[in-house]
XYZ file of C-alpha atoms in Angstrom:
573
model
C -21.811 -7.737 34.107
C -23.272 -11.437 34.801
C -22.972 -14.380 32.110
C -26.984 -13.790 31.342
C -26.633 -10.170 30.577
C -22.877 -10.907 28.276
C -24.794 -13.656 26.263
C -27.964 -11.271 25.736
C -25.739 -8.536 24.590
C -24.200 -10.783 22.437
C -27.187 -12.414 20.959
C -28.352 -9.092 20.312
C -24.797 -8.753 18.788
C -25.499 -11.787 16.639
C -28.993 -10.446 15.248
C -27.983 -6.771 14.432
C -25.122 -7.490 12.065
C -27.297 -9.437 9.140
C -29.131 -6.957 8.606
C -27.686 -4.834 6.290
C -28.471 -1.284 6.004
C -25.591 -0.239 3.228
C -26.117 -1.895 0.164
C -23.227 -3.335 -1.047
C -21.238 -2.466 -4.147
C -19.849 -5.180 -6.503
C -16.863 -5.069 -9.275
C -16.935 -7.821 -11.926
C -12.920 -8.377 -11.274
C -13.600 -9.140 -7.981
C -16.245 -11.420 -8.584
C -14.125 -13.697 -10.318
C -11.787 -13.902 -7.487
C -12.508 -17.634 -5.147
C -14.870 -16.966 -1.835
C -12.463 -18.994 -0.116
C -9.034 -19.506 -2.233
C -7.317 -22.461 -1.965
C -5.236 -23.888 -0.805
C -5.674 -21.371 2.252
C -2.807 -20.110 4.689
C -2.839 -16.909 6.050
C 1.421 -16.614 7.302
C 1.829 -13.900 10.237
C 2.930 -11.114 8.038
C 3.493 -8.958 11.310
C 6.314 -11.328 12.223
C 7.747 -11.613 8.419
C 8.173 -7.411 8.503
C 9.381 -7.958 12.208
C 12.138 -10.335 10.694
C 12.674 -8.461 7.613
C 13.726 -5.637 9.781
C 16.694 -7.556 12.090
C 17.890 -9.698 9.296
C 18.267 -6.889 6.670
C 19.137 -3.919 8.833
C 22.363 -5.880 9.827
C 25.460 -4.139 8.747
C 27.215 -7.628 9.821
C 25.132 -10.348 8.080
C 26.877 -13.515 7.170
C 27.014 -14.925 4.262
C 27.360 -15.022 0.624
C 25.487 -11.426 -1.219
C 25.176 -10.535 2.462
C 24.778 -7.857 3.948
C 22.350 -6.318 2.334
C 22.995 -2.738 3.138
C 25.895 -0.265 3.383
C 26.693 3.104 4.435
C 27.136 6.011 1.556
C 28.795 8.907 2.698
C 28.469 10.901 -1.088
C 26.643 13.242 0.761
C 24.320 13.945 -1.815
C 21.585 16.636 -0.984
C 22.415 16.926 2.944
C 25.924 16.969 4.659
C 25.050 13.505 6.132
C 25.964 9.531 5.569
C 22.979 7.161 4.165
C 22.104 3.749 4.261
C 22.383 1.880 0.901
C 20.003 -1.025 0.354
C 19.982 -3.663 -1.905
C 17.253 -3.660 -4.737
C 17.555 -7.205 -4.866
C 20.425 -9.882 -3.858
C 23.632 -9.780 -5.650
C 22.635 -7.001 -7.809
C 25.919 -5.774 -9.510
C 24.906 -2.418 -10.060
C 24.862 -1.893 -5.917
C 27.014 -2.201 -3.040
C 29.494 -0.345 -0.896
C 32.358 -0.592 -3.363
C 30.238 0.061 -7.066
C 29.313 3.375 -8.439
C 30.687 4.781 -5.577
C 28.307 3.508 -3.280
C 25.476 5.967 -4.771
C 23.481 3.557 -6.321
C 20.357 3.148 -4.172
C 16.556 3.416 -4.281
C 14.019 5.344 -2.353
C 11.520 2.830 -2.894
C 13.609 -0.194 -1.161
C 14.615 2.208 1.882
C 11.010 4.383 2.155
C 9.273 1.581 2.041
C 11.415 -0.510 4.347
C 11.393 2.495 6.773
C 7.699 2.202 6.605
C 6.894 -1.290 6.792
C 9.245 -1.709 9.808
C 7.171 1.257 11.722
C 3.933 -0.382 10.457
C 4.641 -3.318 12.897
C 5.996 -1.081 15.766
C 9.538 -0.769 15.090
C 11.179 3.263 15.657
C 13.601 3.607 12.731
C 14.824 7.116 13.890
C 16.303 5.655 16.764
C 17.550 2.203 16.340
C 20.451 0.569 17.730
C 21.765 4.786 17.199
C 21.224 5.014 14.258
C 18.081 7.076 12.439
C 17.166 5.820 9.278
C 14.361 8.257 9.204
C 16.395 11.052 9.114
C 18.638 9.577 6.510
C 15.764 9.760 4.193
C 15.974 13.206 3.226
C 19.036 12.441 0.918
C 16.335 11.205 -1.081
C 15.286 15.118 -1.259
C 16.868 16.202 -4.608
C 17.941 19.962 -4.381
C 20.657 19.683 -6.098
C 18.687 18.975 -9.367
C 16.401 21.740 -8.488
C 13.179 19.111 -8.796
C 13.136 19.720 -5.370
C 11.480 16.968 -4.699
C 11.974 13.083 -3.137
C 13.179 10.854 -5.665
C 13.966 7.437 -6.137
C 18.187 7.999 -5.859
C 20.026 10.168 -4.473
C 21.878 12.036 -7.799
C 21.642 11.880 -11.225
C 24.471 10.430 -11.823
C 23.519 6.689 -10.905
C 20.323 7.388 -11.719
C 20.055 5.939 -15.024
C 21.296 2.463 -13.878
C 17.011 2.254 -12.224
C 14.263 4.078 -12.940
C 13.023 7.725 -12.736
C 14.725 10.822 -13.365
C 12.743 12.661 -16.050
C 11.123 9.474 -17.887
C 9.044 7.394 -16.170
C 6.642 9.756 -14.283
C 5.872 7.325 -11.534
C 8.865 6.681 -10.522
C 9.360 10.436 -9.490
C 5.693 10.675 -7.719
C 6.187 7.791 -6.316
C 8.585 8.353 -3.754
C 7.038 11.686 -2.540
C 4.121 9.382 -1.618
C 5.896 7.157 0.555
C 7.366 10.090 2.191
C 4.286 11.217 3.374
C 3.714 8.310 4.664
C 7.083 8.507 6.297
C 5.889 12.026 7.731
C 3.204 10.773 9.140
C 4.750 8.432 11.257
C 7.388 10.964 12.497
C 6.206 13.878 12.360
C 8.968 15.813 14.357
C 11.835 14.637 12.459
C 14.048 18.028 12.119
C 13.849 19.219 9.140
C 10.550 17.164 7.386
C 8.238 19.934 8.019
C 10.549 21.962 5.134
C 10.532 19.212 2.575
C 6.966 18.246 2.661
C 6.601 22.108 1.967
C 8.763 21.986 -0.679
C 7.016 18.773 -2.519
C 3.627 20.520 -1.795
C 4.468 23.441 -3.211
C 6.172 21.881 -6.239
C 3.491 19.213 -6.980
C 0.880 22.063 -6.631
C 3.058 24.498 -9.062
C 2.982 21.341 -11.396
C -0.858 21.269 -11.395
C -1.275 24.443 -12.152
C 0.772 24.101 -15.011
C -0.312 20.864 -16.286
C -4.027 22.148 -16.161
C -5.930 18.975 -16.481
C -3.934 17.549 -18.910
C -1.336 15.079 -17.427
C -0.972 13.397 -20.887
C 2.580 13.086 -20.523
C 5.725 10.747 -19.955
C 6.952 12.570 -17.224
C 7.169 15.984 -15.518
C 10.458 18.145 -15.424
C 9.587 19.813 -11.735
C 12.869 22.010 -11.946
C 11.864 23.775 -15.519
C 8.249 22.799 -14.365
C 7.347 21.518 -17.869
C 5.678 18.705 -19.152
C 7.759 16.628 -21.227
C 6.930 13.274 -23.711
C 9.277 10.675 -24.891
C 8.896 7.240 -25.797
C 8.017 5.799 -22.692
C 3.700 6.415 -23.073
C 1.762 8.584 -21.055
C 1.290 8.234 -16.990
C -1.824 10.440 -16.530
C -2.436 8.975 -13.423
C 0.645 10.263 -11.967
C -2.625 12.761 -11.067
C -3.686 10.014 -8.327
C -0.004 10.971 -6.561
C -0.417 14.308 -7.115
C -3.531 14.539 -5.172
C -2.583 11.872 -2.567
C 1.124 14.204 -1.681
C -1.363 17.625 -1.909
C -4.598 16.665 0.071
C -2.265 14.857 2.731
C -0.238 18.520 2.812
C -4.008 20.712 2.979
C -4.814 17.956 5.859
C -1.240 18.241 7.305
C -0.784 22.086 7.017
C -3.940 23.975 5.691
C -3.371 25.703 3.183
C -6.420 25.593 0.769
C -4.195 25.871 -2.164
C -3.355 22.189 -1.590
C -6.811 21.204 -1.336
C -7.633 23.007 -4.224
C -4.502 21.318 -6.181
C -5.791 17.845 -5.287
C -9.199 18.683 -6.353
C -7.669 20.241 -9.650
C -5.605 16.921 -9.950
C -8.422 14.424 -9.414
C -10.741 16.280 -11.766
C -7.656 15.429 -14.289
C -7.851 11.598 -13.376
C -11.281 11.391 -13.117
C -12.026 13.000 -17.249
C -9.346 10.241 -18.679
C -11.597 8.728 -21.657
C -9.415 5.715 -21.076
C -8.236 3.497 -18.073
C -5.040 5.531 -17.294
C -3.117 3.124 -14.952
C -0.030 2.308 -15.329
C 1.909 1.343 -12.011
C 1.096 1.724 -8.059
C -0.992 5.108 -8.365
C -4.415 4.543 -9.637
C -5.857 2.828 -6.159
C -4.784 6.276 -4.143
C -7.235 7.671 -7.010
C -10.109 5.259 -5.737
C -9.331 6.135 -2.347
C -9.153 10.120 -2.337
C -12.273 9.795 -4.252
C -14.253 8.119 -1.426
C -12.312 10.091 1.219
C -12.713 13.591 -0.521
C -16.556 12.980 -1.486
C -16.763 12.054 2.206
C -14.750 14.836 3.942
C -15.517 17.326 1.156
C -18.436 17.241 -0.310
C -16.620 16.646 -3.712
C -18.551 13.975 -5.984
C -16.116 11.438 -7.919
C -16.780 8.747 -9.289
C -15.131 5.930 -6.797
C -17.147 3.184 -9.009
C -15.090 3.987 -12.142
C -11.551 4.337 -10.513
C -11.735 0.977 -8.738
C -12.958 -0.690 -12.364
C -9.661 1.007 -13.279
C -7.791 -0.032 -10.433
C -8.479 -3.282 -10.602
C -9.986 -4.403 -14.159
C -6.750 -4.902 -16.485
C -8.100 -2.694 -19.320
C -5.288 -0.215 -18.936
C -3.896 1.250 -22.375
C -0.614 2.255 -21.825
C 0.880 -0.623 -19.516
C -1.529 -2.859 -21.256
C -3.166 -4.979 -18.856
C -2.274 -3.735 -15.599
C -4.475 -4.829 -13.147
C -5.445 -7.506 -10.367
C -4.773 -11.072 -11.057
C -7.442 -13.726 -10.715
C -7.732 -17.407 -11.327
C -6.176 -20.568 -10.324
C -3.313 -22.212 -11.614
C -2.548 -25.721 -11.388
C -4.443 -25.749 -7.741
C -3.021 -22.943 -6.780
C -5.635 -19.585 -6.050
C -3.161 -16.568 -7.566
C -5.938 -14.116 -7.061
C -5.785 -10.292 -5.995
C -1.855 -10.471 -6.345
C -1.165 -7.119 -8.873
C 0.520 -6.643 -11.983
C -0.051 -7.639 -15.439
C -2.312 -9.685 -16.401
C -1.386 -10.147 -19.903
C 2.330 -10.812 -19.766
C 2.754 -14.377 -19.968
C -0.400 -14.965 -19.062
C 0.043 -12.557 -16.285
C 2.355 -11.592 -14.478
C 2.283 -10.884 -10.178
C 4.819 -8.064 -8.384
C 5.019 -8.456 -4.335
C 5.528 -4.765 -4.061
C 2.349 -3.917 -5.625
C 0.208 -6.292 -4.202
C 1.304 -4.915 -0.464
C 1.219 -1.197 -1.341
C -2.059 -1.526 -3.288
C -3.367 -2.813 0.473
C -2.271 0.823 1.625
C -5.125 2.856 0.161
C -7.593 0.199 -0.508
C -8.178 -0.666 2.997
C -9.401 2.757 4.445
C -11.334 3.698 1.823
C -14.133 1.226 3.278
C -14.134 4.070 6.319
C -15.650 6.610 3.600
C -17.386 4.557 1.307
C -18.761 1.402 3.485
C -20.903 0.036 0.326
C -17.436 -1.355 -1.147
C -17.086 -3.697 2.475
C -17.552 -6.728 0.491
C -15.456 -5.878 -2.114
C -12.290 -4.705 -0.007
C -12.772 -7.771 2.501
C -12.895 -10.369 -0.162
C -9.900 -8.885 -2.171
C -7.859 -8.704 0.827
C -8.259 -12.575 1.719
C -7.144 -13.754 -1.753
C -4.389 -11.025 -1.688
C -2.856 -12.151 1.824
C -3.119 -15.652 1.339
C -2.009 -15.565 -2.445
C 0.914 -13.292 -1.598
C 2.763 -16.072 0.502
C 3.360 -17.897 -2.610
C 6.447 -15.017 -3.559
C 8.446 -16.331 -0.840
C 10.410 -19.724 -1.350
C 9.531 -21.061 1.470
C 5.743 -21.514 0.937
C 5.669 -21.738 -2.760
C 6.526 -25.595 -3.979
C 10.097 -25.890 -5.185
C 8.869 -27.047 -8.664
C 7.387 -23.547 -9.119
C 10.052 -21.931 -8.779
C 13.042 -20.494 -11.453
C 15.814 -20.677 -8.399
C 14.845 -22.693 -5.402
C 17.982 -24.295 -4.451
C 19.058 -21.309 -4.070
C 16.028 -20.102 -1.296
C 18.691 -20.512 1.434
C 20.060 -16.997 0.802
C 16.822 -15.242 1.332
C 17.331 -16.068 4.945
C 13.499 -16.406 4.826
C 12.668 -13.091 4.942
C 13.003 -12.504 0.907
C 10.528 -12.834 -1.291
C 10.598 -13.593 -5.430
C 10.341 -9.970 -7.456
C 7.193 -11.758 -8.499
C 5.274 -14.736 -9.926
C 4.088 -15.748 -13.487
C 2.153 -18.328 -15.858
C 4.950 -18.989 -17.484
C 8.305 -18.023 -17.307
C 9.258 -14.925 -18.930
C 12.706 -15.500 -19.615
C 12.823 -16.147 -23.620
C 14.671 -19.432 -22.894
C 15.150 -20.255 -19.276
C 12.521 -22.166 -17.118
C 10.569 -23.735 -19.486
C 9.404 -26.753 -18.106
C 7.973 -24.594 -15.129
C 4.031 -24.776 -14.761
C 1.785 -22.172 -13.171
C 2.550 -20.105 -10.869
C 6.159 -19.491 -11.703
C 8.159 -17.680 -8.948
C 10.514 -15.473 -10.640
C 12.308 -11.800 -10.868
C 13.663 -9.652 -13.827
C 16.754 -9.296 -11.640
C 19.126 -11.134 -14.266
C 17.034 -8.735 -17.290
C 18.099 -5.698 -15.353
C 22.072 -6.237 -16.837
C 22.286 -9.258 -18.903
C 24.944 -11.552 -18.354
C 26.055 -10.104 -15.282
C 23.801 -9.883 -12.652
C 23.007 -13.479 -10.943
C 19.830 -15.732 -11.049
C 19.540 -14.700 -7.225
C 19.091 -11.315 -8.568
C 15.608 -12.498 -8.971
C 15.033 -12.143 -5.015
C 13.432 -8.788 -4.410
C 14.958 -6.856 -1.207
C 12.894 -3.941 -2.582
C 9.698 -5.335 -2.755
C 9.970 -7.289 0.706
C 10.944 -4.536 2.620
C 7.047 -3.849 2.125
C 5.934 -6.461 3.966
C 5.074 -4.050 7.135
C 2.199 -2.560 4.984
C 0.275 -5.832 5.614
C 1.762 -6.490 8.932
C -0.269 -3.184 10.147
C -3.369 -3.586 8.773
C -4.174 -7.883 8.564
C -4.812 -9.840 11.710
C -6.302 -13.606 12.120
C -9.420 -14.488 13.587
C -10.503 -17.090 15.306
C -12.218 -18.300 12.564
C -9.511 -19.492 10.010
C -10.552 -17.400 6.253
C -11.751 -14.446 8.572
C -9.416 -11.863 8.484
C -9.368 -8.520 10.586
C -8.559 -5.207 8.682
C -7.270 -2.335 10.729
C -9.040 0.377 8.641
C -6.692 3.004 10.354
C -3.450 1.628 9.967
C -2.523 2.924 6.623
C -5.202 6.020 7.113
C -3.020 9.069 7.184
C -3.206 12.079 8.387
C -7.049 11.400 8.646
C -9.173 13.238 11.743
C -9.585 11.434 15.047
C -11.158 8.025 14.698
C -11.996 5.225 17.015
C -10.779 2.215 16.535
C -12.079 0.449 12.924
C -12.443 -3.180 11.638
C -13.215 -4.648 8.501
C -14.028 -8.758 8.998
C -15.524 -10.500 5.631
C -17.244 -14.282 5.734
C -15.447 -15.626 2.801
C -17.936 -18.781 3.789
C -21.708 -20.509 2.515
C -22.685 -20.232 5.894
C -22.803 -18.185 8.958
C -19.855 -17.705 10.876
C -19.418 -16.445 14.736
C -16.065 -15.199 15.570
C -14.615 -13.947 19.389
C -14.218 -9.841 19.018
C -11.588 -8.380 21.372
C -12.958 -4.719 21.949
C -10.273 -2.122 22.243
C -9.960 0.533 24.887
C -9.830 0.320 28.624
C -13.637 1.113 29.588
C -16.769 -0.401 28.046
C -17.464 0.614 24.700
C -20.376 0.659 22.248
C -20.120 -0.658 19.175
C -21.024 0.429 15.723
C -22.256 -0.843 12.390
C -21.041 1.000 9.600
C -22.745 -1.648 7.147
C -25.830 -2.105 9.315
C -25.945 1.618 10.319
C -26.733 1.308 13.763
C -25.371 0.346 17.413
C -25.673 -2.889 17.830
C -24.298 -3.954 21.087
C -24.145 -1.502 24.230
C -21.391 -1.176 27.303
C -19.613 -3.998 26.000
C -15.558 -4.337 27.201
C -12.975 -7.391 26.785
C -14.583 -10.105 24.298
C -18.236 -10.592 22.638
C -19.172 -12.580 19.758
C -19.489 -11.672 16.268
C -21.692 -13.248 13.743
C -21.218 -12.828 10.247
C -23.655 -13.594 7.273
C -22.473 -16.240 4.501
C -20.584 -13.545 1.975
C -20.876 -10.652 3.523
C -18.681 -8.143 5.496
C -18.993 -6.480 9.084
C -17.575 -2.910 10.098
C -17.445 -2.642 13.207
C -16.248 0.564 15.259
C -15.824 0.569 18.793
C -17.105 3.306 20.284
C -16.620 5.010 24.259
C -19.730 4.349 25.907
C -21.867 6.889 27.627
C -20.757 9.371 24.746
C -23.242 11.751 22.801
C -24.246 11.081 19.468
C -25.118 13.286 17.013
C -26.259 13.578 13.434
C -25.368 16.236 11.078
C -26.403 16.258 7.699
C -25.147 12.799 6.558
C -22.476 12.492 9.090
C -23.068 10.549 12.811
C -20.292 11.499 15.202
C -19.363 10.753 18.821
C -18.184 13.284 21.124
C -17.062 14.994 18.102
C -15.599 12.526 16.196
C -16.839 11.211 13.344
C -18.256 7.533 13.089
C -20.232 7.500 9.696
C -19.968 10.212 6.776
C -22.658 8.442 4.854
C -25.181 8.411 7.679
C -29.081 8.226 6.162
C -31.446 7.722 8.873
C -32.352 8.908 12.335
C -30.811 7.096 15.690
């Protein structure tokens, strides 16, 4: 292809993408959030999982509280040694040599697992040692739950959370093991459990019958149970995540039927049920299940939930906005009462796991997703020592142990220790480490190994530009065990004016490329780099698409030699 025809192609580029064919969605918590928060700096979160994973997964680390992990050989569940990790640094509670070693969570090593193969890294096979496979100690038969859970045994179990009182705790951990499944699909013996949880989170539904009013679930007696932790109804949003993943994954329509059941329970709460990391896999089966399914929930009201801070129960949970002393603290997650609110590092990553695809089914929230996401990567840095300033921080002389790769549990407007770090001003960088067993365990307890091992969730899914603000989304990353899709991008203009970034097209051959916003082709038999231009506060989809293939519309969906490119297609080609 000459130079004339690559600069007509991409002029053509150029004019296509302003005109927008999907109207675009708003939500009033997202409006509040900065176009372009400030100060701006996007860190390579690709390379911080990438050195998460060496640094932590060293059973030889120097240093004082190091390592950070440890072999159990309990054998709790299955005849097999598993890794212990560190909730977060120094914690008493943990360690090779304390409560016999048992004393691990499935959230630190699921999630860890997954961030790592996020960015590329094969945990069942590394340096000989398969900490995929170790996972299913997690699997509690011995309970008869048999389900994942978030340790190992009951017996250390009420030193965290979980175990038959706080209901997301339990459902949590089944969710990242799908996740886990999806990755490695042939890991002996996975196939079995992710029965098992099916079958038990769909005997659960059936039981709870729209009502998931409750504290908890007791999956052994299979009864619903209350205490004085409030109700979790949208422990719903995990059941349906764990049972349409299973009908996707295996096909039996029971599943699908289950998740349908459990959404419809979600969806009729007369109140904004969230209460932890749940309620935005509620958002996202809604758009993916009214795309794939025909199914017609309300994706509007469960991102309001999702993201509003009107919840009831864990008053206030939500998505943070504002700025604070200069500082843009926007789209972090947590409470935003607490203090004056109050931002967790784990939720803020894992929140980017559903939120991100749903744009594939439900293109009219582009804008939405795209702009949240900037304020969320860039405002996330500011857990780590290294990037927040040292006077906003509880601990930072004592950074130097995080090896860099560490983050704070989370942020705050004020300090929410009753008499410690006072004179701090906004945004406090903080844990709950030291709260966890007073007196004993250390202010470096406040580090969050947990909630770092994350980090892979955004090192899959955000990429930099050329355009510095511009962000690329992999809308597939964190997809699972969705049909065959070509590759998908979500880039958002966070700018007053128009901005032209340098595409890379993926695939070998020439490609055509799509418009899910604009609803049409808009550049033809294009291969290595072209030129995007962006309108001022607006987002582009962009799927890139073989070239020479047939297209065809059915209904509302547009495929591509089969595969599917729009499911909300609404005019002719």
């Amino acid at each position: 292809m000459n130079r004339k025809s690559i600069l007509l192609l991409s002029l053509l580029f150029i004019a296509s993408i302003a005109q927008a064919q999907v109207k675009q969605m708003s939500l009033a918590r997202v409006n509040e959030m900065a176009d372009l928060p400030q100060p701006l700096q996007i860190i390579n979160w690709r390379t911080m999982a990438l050195k998460f994973d060496s640094t932590v997964y060293d059973f030889n680390a120097k240093g004082k509280y190091w390592p950070m992990v440890w072999m159990d050989s309990t054998y709790k569940n299955f005849k097999q040694p598993v890794m212990g990790m560190y909730t977060a640094i120094g914690d008493v509670r943990q360690g090779r040599n304390v409560n016999k070693g048992m004393f691990h969570e499935a959230l630190a090593n699921m999630g860890a697992v997954l961030g790592a193969s996020m960015v590329g890294i094969d945990k069942s096979n590394q340096k000989g040692l398969n900490y995929v496979r170790m996972l299913k100690n997690y699997f509690n038969s011995d309970t008869g739950w048999d389900i994942m859970m978030n340790n190992t045994a009951p017996e250390v179990a009420l030193l965290g959370g979980g175990y038959g009182r706080d209901w997301w705790y339990d459902v949590y951990p089944n969710v990242l093991f799908y996740a886990v499944y999806e990755k490695y699909p042939s890991e002996p013996g996975f196939d079995q459990i992710a029965r098992k949880i099916a079958e038990q989170f769909y005997k659960a539904d059936s039981v709870l019958n729209g009502d998931y009013n409750y504290s908890y679930f007791d999956y052994g007696k299979m009864k619903p149970m209350r205490t004085q932790i409030c109700a979790q109804p949208d422990a719903a949003a995990g059941h349906a995540y764990v049972l349409y993943a299973a009908y996707k994954k295996f096909g039996d329509p029971r599943y699908l039927k289950g998740a349908v059941s459990a959404m419809h329970a979600l969806e009729n709460q007369k109140i904004n049920p969230t209460y932890e990391l749940l309620m935005p896999f509620g958002a996202y089966l809604a758009a993916r299940m009214n795309a794939e399914q025909g199914t017609h929930f309300d994706v509007q009201k469960m991102l309001h939930w999702t993201f509003d801070g009107t919840a009831v129960c864990r008053e206030g949970w939500g998505f943070l906005t504002g700025k604070w002393n200069g500082m843009d603290i926007s789209g972090t997650v947590g409470s935003t009462v607490d203090h004056g609110g109050y931002a967790f590092l784990m939720n803020t990553f894992d929140a980017a796991w559903p939120l991100v695809p749903l744009v594939r089914y439900q293109p009219a929230y582009a804008n939405v997703i795209g702009k949240w996401m900037l304020n969320a990567v860039n405002a996330s840095r500011l857990f780590y020592p290294q990037y927040m300033p040292a006077d906003h921080q509880t601990i930072p002389e004592f950074a130097e142990v995080t090896k860099g790769v560490i983050a704070y549990e989370g942020f705050s407007k004020a300090s929410t220790f009753d008499t410690l770090y006072k004179s701090l001003k906004a945004p406090v960088a903080q844990g709950d480490g030291p709260k966890w067993v007073p007196g004993k365990n250390p202010e470096v307890s406040q580090f969050s190994v947990y909630g770092s091992g994350h980090a892979g969730i955004f090192g899959g899914i955000v990429k930099e530009t050329t355009i510095k603000g511009i962000l690329q989304l992999d809308l597939l990353a964190t997809d699972f065990y969705r049909e065959k899709a070509y590759s998908s991008y979500l880039y958002y203009n966070p700018y007053p004016v128009e901005k032209t970034i340098t595409v890379k097209i993926s695939g070998k051959g020439k490609s055509d490329i799509y418009s899910l916003v604009a609803q049409r082709f808009i550049a033809r038999n294009v291969a290595g780099e072209t030129k995007l231009s962006i309108a001022p506060l607006q987002a582009a989809v962009l799927i890139s698409v073989p070239s020479g293939k047939k297209a065809l519309v059915s209904g509302n969906l547009l495929s591509v030699d089969g595969v599917i490119i729009d499911y909300n297609y609404s005019k002719k080609l």
